[in-house]
Amino acid sequence: DTGVSQDPRHKITKRGQNVTFRCDPISEHNRLYWYRQTLGQGPEFLTYFQNEAQLEKSRLLSDRFSAERPKGSFSTLEIQRTEQGDSAMYLCASSLGGGGFDEQFFGPGTRLTVL
Amino acid sequence: RKEVEQDPGPFNVPEGATVAFNCTYSNSASQSFFWYRQDCRKEPKLLMSVYSSGNEDGRFTAQLNRASQYISLLIRDSKLSDSATYLCVVRINSGYALNFGKGTSLLVTP
């Protein structure tokens, strides 16, 4: 499968614990995005990387959230001191970059439940 | 006010029907427009881009009205497999983020 992959697919944690998610983009894609989706809502943008540089961050990305893409390939999203309001589907997407239309391809998501 | 507004539905239509979804956006700097499809508990997938001149892909037709900041999607001859949530998506000129509406739920029944 050459699509975007995410790991784990499901994560259940207790409030106050830290969690980390991984995203592997499509191999030749240099742009990577994180979104969050709650029930009944569309995905909401969190952050964007061009190669290893984090170029855009949403106001939704509080100081408990940190994202990295150390070698410009896979990315991790860490949530510290999780809260029940963090329960959501965390979606990763990647795109090729360059000019013109730049389709974002989404991974299957990591579903986080905070108890 | 959300940047992208959609009627959440649900729209329940019989097979073969024609159904139309509408969407409005608030930021006049919006540059790119899309419809994504999301099946239950799956990731969003691009259905089609929306161009100012309007565009068609088989049974699907998308229209954009920049003056009214309005986007539409028309599905003709609905199939059972069209049942999904349709997300209206806008990208602001200066950014890379996609701004999604809440989605419109479609159920096509036999």
PDB file of C-alpha atoms in Angstrom:
ATOM      1  CA  ASP A   1       0.000   0.000   0.000  1.00  0.00           C
ATOM      2  CA  THR A   2       1.600   3.280  -1.102  1.00  0.00           C
ATOM      3  CA  GLY A   3      -0.887   5.631   0.585  1.00  0.00           C
ATOM      4  CA  VAL A   4      -0.526   7.655   3.775  1.00  0.00           C
ATOM      5  CA  SER A   5      -0.278   5.419   6.822  1.00  0.00           C
ATOM      6  CA  GLN A   6      -0.886   6.256  10.468  1.00  0.00           C
ATOM      7  CA  ASP A   7      -0.084   4.411  13.642  1.00  0.00           C
ATOM      8  CA  PRO A   8      -1.762   3.498  15.893  1.00  0.00           C
ATOM      9  CA  ARG A   9      -5.234   3.372  14.418  1.00  0.00           C
ATOM     10  CA  HIS A  10      -6.844   3.544  17.848  1.00  0.00           C
ATOM     11  CA  LYS A  11      -5.567   4.807  21.180  1.00  0.00           C
ATOM     12  CA  ILE A  12      -7.362   4.808  24.524  1.00  0.00           C
ATOM     13  CA  THR A  13      -5.664   6.691  27.319  1.00  0.00           C
ATOM     14  CA  LYS A  14      -6.412   8.133  30.706  1.00  0.00           C
ATOM     15  CA  ARG A  15      -6.651  11.856  31.291  1.00  0.00           C
ATOM     16  CA  GLY A  16      -3.268  13.348  32.057  1.00  0.00           C
ATOM     17  CA  GLN A  17      -1.248  10.810  30.106  1.00  0.00           C
ATOM     18  CA  ASN A  18       0.939  11.675  27.105  1.00  0.00           C
ATOM     19  CA  VAL A  19       0.307  10.132  23.702  1.00  0.00           C
ATOM     20  CA  THR A  20       2.256  10.132  20.442  1.00  0.00           C
ATOM     21  CA  PHE A  21       0.987   9.379  16.959  1.00  0.00           C
ATOM     22  CA  ARG A  22       2.982   8.643  13.845  1.00  0.00           C
ATOM     23  CA  CYS A  23       2.283   9.486  10.210  1.00  0.00           C
ATOM     24  CA  ASP A  24       4.124   8.113   7.185  1.00  0.00           C
ATOM     25  CA  PRO A  25       3.315  10.184   4.087  1.00  0.00           C
ATOM     26  CA  ILE A  26       3.384   9.050   0.491  1.00  0.00           C
ATOM     27  CA  SER A  27       7.087   8.644  -0.220  1.00  0.00           C
ATOM     28  CA  GLU A  28       7.707  11.428  -2.738  1.00  0.00           C
ATOM     29  CA  HIS A  29       5.476  13.975  -0.977  1.00  0.00           C
ATOM     30  CA  ASN A  30       7.307  16.836   0.696  1.00  0.00           C
ATOM     31  CA  ARG A  31       4.276  18.456   2.344  1.00  0.00           C
ATOM     32  CA  LEU A  32       2.620  16.969   5.398  1.00  0.00           C
ATOM     33  CA  TYR A  33      -0.434  18.159   7.333  1.00  0.00           C
ATOM     34  CA  TRP A  34      -2.172  17.252  10.576  1.00  0.00           C
ATOM     35  CA  TYR A  35      -5.915  17.729  11.073  1.00  0.00           C
ATOM     36  CA  ARG A  36      -8.314  16.879  13.887  1.00  0.00           C
ATOM     37  CA  GLN A  37     -11.911  15.746  13.380  1.00  0.00           C
ATOM     38  CA  THR A  38     -14.580  15.427  16.054  1.00  0.00           C
ATOM     39  CA  LEU A  39     -17.967  13.774  15.633  1.00  0.00           C
ATOM     40  CA  GLY A  40     -20.290  15.691  13.348  1.00  0.00           C
ATOM     41  CA  GLN A  41     -17.623  18.156  12.296  1.00  0.00           C
ATOM     42  CA  GLY A  42     -15.334  18.473   9.331  1.00  0.00           C
ATOM     43  CA  PRO A  43     -11.580  18.114   9.803  1.00  0.00           C
ATOM     44  CA  GLU A  44      -9.850  21.126  11.390  1.00  0.00           C
ATOM     45  CA  PHE A  45      -6.326  22.080  10.408  1.00  0.00           C
ATOM     46  CA  LEU A  46      -3.638  21.772  13.071  1.00  0.00           C
ATOM     47  CA  THR A  47      -0.243  22.182  11.415  1.00  0.00           C
ATOM     48  CA  TYR A  48       1.750  21.926   8.177  1.00  0.00           C
ATOM     49  CA  PHE A  49       5.294  20.878   7.274  1.00  0.00           C
ATOM     50  CA  GLN A  50       7.264  21.506   4.139  1.00  0.00           C
ATOM     51  CA  ASN A  51      10.028  18.912   4.340  1.00  0.00           C
ATOM     52  CA  GLU A  52      11.277  19.190   7.952  1.00  0.00           C
ATOM     53  CA  ALA A  53      10.167  22.792   8.471  1.00  0.00           C
ATOM     54  CA  GLN A  54       6.933  23.466  10.362  1.00  0.00           C
ATOM     55  CA  LEU A  55       5.572  26.434   8.414  1.00  0.00           C
ATOM     56  CA  GLU A  56       2.028  26.894   9.670  1.00  0.00           C
ATOM     57  CA  LYS A  57       0.288  26.238  12.982  1.00  0.00           C
ATOM     58  CA  SER A  58      -3.351  26.673  13.907  1.00  0.00           C
ATOM     59  CA  ARG A  59      -4.560  28.409  17.047  1.00  0.00           C
ATOM     60  CA  LEU A  60      -6.012  24.974  17.914  1.00  0.00           C
ATOM     61  CA  LEU A  61      -2.487  23.691  18.492  1.00  0.00           C
ATOM     62  CA  SER A  62      -2.134  24.525  22.168  1.00  0.00           C
ATOM     63  CA  ASP A  63       1.179  24.283  23.998  1.00  0.00           C
ATOM     64  CA  ARG A  64       0.290  20.710  24.983  1.00  0.00           C
ATOM     65  CA  PHE A  65       0.579  19.706  21.340  1.00  0.00           C
ATOM     66  CA  SER A  66       3.853  19.333  19.498  1.00  0.00           C
ATOM     67  CA  ALA A  67       4.547  18.021  16.038  1.00  0.00           C
ATOM     68  CA  GLU A  68       7.834  17.107  14.425  1.00  0.00           C
ATOM     69  CA  ARG A  69       9.090  15.899  11.091  1.00  0.00           C
ATOM     70  CA  PRO A  70      12.780  15.457  11.844  1.00  0.00           C
ATOM     71  CA  LYS A  71      14.068  14.124   8.545  1.00  0.00           C
ATOM     72  CA  GLY A  72      11.374  15.415   6.268  1.00  0.00           C
ATOM     73  CA  SER A  73       9.787  11.977   5.975  1.00  0.00           C
ATOM     74  CA  PHE A  74       7.552  10.629   8.759  1.00  0.00           C
ATOM     75  CA  SER A  75       5.976  12.935  11.326  1.00  0.00           C
ATOM     76  CA  THR A  76       4.910  12.572  14.949  1.00  0.00           C
ATOM     77  CA  LEU A  77       2.206  14.402  16.846  1.00  0.00           C
ATOM     78  CA  GLU A  78       2.487  14.363  20.628  1.00  0.00           C
ATOM     79  CA  ILE A  79      -0.212  15.446  23.053  1.00  0.00           C
ATOM     80  CA  GLN A  80       0.935  15.994  26.629  1.00  0.00           C
ATOM     81  CA  ARG A  81      -1.338  15.858  29.657  1.00  0.00           C
ATOM     82  CA  THR A  82      -4.311  14.703  27.621  1.00  0.00           C
ATOM     83  CA  GLU A  83      -7.773  16.070  28.384  1.00  0.00           C
ATOM     84  CA  GLN A  84     -11.162  14.586  27.557  1.00  0.00           C
ATOM     85  CA  GLY A  85     -11.636  17.342  24.986  1.00  0.00           C
ATOM     86  CA  ASP A  86      -8.695  15.921  23.040  1.00  0.00           C
ATOM     87  CA  SER A  87     -10.799  12.887  22.096  1.00  0.00           C
ATOM     88  CA  ALA A  88     -11.036  13.010  18.318  1.00  0.00           C
ATOM     89  CA  MET A  89      -9.803  11.476  15.073  1.00  0.00           C
ATOM     90  CA  TYR A  90      -6.338  12.783  14.193  1.00  0.00           C
ATOM     91  CA  LEU A  91      -5.828  12.780  10.450  1.00  0.00           C
ATOM     92  CA  CYS A  92      -2.565  13.142   8.602  1.00  0.00           C
ATOM     93  CA  ALA A  93      -2.378  14.177   4.960  1.00  0.00           C
ATOM     94  CA  SER A  94       0.428  14.636   2.476  1.00  0.00           C
ATOM     95  CA  SER A  95       0.857  16.332  -0.861  1.00  0.00           C
ATOM     96  CA  LEU A  96       3.496  16.536  -3.534  1.00  0.00           C
ATOM     97  CA  GLY A  97       3.961  20.308  -3.429  1.00  0.00           C
ATOM     98  CA  GLY A  98       4.965  22.464  -6.362  1.00  0.00           C
ATOM     99  CA  GLY A  99       2.800  24.864  -8.292  1.00  0.00           C
ATOM    100  CA  GLY A 100      -0.805  24.550  -9.229  1.00  0.00           C
ATOM    101  CA  PHE A 101      -3.338  22.249  -7.712  1.00  0.00           C
ATOM    102  CA  ASP A 102      -1.772  20.236  -4.906  1.00  0.00           C
ATOM    103  CA  GLU A 103      -4.093  17.444  -3.816  1.00  0.00           C
ATOM    104  CA  GLN A 104      -3.887  16.407  -0.195  1.00  0.00           C
ATOM    105  CA  PHE A 105      -4.171  12.668   0.378  1.00  0.00           C
ATOM    106  CA  PHE A 106      -5.414  11.644   3.789  1.00  0.00           C
ATOM    107  CA  GLY A 107      -4.402   8.709   5.942  1.00  0.00           C
ATOM    108  CA  PRO A 108      -6.914   6.512   7.789  1.00  0.00           C
ATOM    109  CA  GLY A 109      -6.500   8.494  11.001  1.00  0.00           C
ATOM    110  CA  THR A 110      -5.759   7.715  14.628  1.00  0.00           C
ATOM    111  CA  ARG A 111      -8.835   7.678  16.824  1.00  0.00           C
ATOM    112  CA  LEU A 112      -8.004   8.950  20.315  1.00  0.00           C
ATOM    113  CA  THR A 113     -10.270   8.355  23.287  1.00  0.00           C
ATOM    114  CA  VAL A 114      -9.353  10.063  26.550  1.00  0.00           C
ATOM    115  CA  LEU A 115     -11.105   8.582  29.579  1.00  0.00           C
TER     116      LEU A 115
ATOM    117  CA  ARG B   1     -19.028  32.346  12.235  1.00  0.00           C
ATOM    118  CA  LYS B   2     -17.420  29.335  10.594  1.00  0.00           C
ATOM    119  CA  GLU B   3     -15.514  29.974   7.393  1.00  0.00           C
ATOM    120  CA  VAL B   4     -17.380  27.283   5.479  1.00  0.00           C
ATOM    121  CA  GLU B   5     -21.068  26.624   6.074  1.00  0.00           C
ATOM    122  CA  GLN B   6     -23.067  23.636   4.864  1.00  0.00           C
ATOM    123  CA  ASP B   7     -26.490  22.229   5.570  1.00  0.00           C
ATOM    124  CA  PRO B   8     -25.683  19.039   7.528  1.00  0.00           C
ATOM    125  CA  GLY B   9     -28.761  17.223   6.249  1.00  0.00           C
ATOM    126  CA  PRO B  10     -29.332  14.312   6.254  1.00  0.00           C
ATOM    127  CA  PHE B  11     -30.583  14.136   2.721  1.00  0.00           C
ATOM    128  CA  ASN B  12     -32.514  10.908   2.143  1.00  0.00           C
ATOM    129  CA  VAL B  13     -33.193  10.306  -1.553  1.00  0.00           C
ATOM    130  CA  PRO B  14     -34.291   7.315  -3.634  1.00  0.00           C
ATOM    131  CA  GLU B  15     -32.002   5.737  -6.184  1.00  0.00           C
ATOM    132  CA  GLY B  16     -32.045   7.651  -9.451  1.00  0.00           C
ATOM    133  CA  ALA B  17     -32.894  10.975  -7.870  1.00  0.00           C
ATOM    134  CA  THR B  18     -31.021  14.210  -8.421  1.00  0.00           C
ATOM    135  CA  VAL B  19     -29.738  15.924  -5.297  1.00  0.00           C
ATOM    136  CA  ALA B  20     -27.990  19.246  -4.793  1.00  0.00           C
ATOM    137  CA  PHE B  21     -25.785  20.435  -1.944  1.00  0.00           C
ATOM    138  CA  ASN B  22     -24.906  24.029  -1.247  1.00  0.00           C
ATOM    139  CA  CYS B  23     -22.100  25.652   0.636  1.00  0.00           C
ATOM    140  CA  THR B  24     -21.111  29.227   1.464  1.00  0.00           C
ATOM    141  CA  TYR B  25     -17.728  30.577   2.483  1.00  0.00           C
ATOM    142  CA  SER B  26     -16.929  33.756   4.323  1.00  0.00           C
ATOM    143  CA  ASN B  27     -13.348  34.632   3.383  1.00  0.00           C
ATOM    144  CA  SER B  28     -13.157  36.540   0.121  1.00  0.00           C
ATOM    145  CA  ALA B  29      -9.450  35.626  -0.131  1.00  0.00           C
ATOM    146  CA  SER B  30     -10.441  32.010  -0.721  1.00  0.00           C
ATOM    147  CA  GLN B  31      -8.667  30.768  -3.806  1.00  0.00           C
ATOM    148  CA  SER B  32      -9.269  27.051  -4.222  1.00  0.00           C
ATOM    149  CA  PHE B  33     -12.455  25.089  -3.812  1.00  0.00           C
ATOM    150  CA  PHE B  34     -13.148  21.373  -3.545  1.00  0.00           C
ATOM    151  CA  TRP B  35     -15.696  18.752  -2.685  1.00  0.00           C
ATOM    152  CA  TYR B  36     -14.419  15.830  -0.624  1.00  0.00           C
ATOM    153  CA  ARG B  37     -16.315  12.652   0.119  1.00  0.00           C
ATOM    154  CA  GLN B  38     -16.060  10.877   3.463  1.00  0.00           C
ATOM    155  CA  ASP B  39     -17.506   7.427   4.071  1.00  0.00           C
ATOM    156  CA  CYS B  40     -18.458   6.422   7.601  1.00  0.00           C
ATOM    157  CA  ARG B  41     -15.357   6.096   9.803  1.00  0.00           C
ATOM    158  CA  LYS B  42     -13.049   6.548   6.825  1.00  0.00           C
ATOM    159  CA  GLU B  43     -10.722   9.324   5.702  1.00  0.00           C
ATOM    160  CA  PRO B  44     -11.856  12.145   3.394  1.00  0.00           C
ATOM    161  CA  LYS B  45     -11.108  11.663  -0.274  1.00  0.00           C
ATOM    162  CA  LEU B  46     -11.119  14.271  -3.010  1.00  0.00           C
ATOM    163  CA  LEU B  47     -14.252  14.057  -5.137  1.00  0.00           C
ATOM    164  CA  MET B  48     -13.603  17.017  -7.402  1.00  0.00           C
ATOM    165  CA  SER B  49     -12.146  20.486  -7.598  1.00  0.00           C
ATOM    166  CA  VAL B  50     -14.496  23.381  -8.302  1.00  0.00           C
ATOM    167  CA  TYR B  51     -13.646  25.919 -10.981  1.00  0.00           C
ATOM    168  CA  SER B  52     -15.179  29.291 -11.711  1.00  0.00           C
ATOM    169  CA  SER B  53     -16.473  28.074 -15.052  1.00  0.00           C
ATOM    170  CA  GLY B  54     -18.154  25.086 -13.429  1.00  0.00           C
ATOM    171  CA  ASN B  55     -17.061  21.536 -14.045  1.00  0.00           C
ATOM    172  CA  GLU B  56     -18.558  18.135 -14.512  1.00  0.00           C
ATOM    173  CA  ASP B  57     -17.304  14.630 -13.799  1.00  0.00           C
ATOM    174  CA  GLY B  58     -19.758  11.993 -14.892  1.00  0.00           C
ATOM    175  CA  ARG B  59     -22.879  12.306 -12.738  1.00  0.00           C
ATOM    176  CA  PHE B  60     -21.328  15.070 -10.616  1.00  0.00           C
ATOM    177  CA  THR B  61     -21.424  18.772 -11.426  1.00  0.00           C
ATOM    178  CA  ALA B  62     -19.797  21.481  -9.332  1.00  0.00           C
ATOM    179  CA  GLN B  63     -20.412  25.205  -9.588  1.00  0.00           C
ATOM    180  CA  LEU B  64     -18.718  28.217  -8.018  1.00  0.00           C
ATOM    181  CA  ASN B  65     -20.149  31.711  -7.668  1.00  0.00           C
ATOM    182  CA  ARG B  66     -17.378  33.983  -6.386  1.00  0.00           C
ATOM    183  CA  ALA B  67     -19.602  37.047  -6.162  1.00  0.00           C
ATOM    184  CA  SER B  68     -22.013  35.283  -3.818  1.00  0.00           C
ATOM    185  CA  GLN B  69     -19.262  33.154  -2.201  1.00  0.00           C
ATOM    186  CA  TYR B  70     -21.314  30.064  -2.921  1.00  0.00           C
ATOM    187  CA  ILE B  71     -20.387  26.554  -4.057  1.00  0.00           C
ATOM    188  CA  SER B  72     -22.717  23.774  -5.160  1.00  0.00           C
ATOM    189  CA  LEU B  73     -22.559  20.086  -5.970  1.00  0.00           C
ATOM    190  CA  LEU B  74     -25.186  18.337  -8.063  1.00  0.00           C
ATOM    191  CA  ILE B  75     -25.447  14.557  -8.168  1.00  0.00           C
ATOM    192  CA  ARG B  76     -27.589  13.096 -10.915  1.00  0.00           C
ATOM    193  CA  ASP B  77     -28.986   9.549 -11.071  1.00  0.00           C
ATOM    194  CA  SER B  78     -28.016   8.807  -7.451  1.00  0.00           C
ATOM    195  CA  LYS B  79     -26.587   5.364  -6.690  1.00  0.00           C
ATOM    196  CA  LEU B  80     -26.655   3.485  -3.396  1.00  0.00           C
ATOM    197  CA  SER B  81     -22.870   3.837  -3.380  1.00  0.00           C
ATOM    198  CA  ASP B  82     -23.177   7.635  -3.300  1.00  0.00           C
ATOM    199  CA  SER B  83     -24.281   7.401   0.349  1.00  0.00           C
ATOM    200  CA  ALA B  84     -21.616   9.299   2.279  1.00  0.00           C
ATOM    201  CA  THR B  85     -20.839  12.683   3.809  1.00  0.00           C
ATOM    202  CA  TYR B  86     -19.903  15.393   1.329  1.00  0.00           C
ATOM    203  CA  LEU B  87     -17.491  18.002   2.627  1.00  0.00           C
ATOM    204  CA  CYS B  88     -17.212  21.462   1.106  1.00  0.00           C
ATOM    205  CA  VAL B  89     -13.593  22.617   1.284  1.00  0.00           C
ATOM    206  CA  VAL B  90     -11.943  25.970   0.744  1.00  0.00           C
ATOM    207  CA  ARG B  91      -8.285  27.010   0.729  1.00  0.00           C
ATOM    208  CA  ILE B  92      -7.290  30.580   1.472  1.00  0.00           C
ATOM    209  CA  ASN B  93      -4.891  32.102  -1.045  1.00  0.00           C
ATOM    210  CA  SER B  94      -2.113  32.667   1.440  1.00  0.00           C
ATOM    211  CA  GLY B  95      -2.118  29.323   3.154  1.00  0.00           C
ATOM    212  CA  TYR B  96      -1.851  25.610   2.745  1.00  0.00           C
ATOM    213  CA  ALA B  97      -4.555  24.571   5.162  1.00  0.00           C
ATOM    214  CA  LEU B  98      -7.845  23.202   3.903  1.00  0.00           C
ATOM    215  CA  ASN B  99     -10.917  24.677   5.592  1.00  0.00           C
ATOM    216  CA  PHE B 100     -13.687  22.119   5.777  1.00  0.00           C
ATOM    217  CA  GLY B 101     -17.395  22.574   6.284  1.00  0.00           C
ATOM    218  CA  LYS B 102     -19.195  20.232   8.676  1.00  0.00           C
ATOM    219  CA  GLY B 103     -20.310  18.072   5.792  1.00  0.00           C
ATOM    220  CA  THR B 104     -23.682  17.124   4.340  1.00  0.00           C
ATOM    221  CA  SER B 105     -24.886  13.588   4.924  1.00  0.00           C
ATOM    222  CA  LEU B 106     -26.470  11.778   1.977  1.00  0.00           C
ATOM    223  CA  LEU B 107     -28.353   8.491   2.194  1.00  0.00           C
ATOM    224  CA  VAL B 108     -29.518   6.949  -1.063  1.00  0.00           C
ATOM    225  CA  THR B 109     -32.213   4.327  -0.528  1.00  0.00           C
ATOM    226  CA  PRO B 110     -33.424   1.516  -2.817  1.00  0.00           C
TER     227      PRO B 110
END
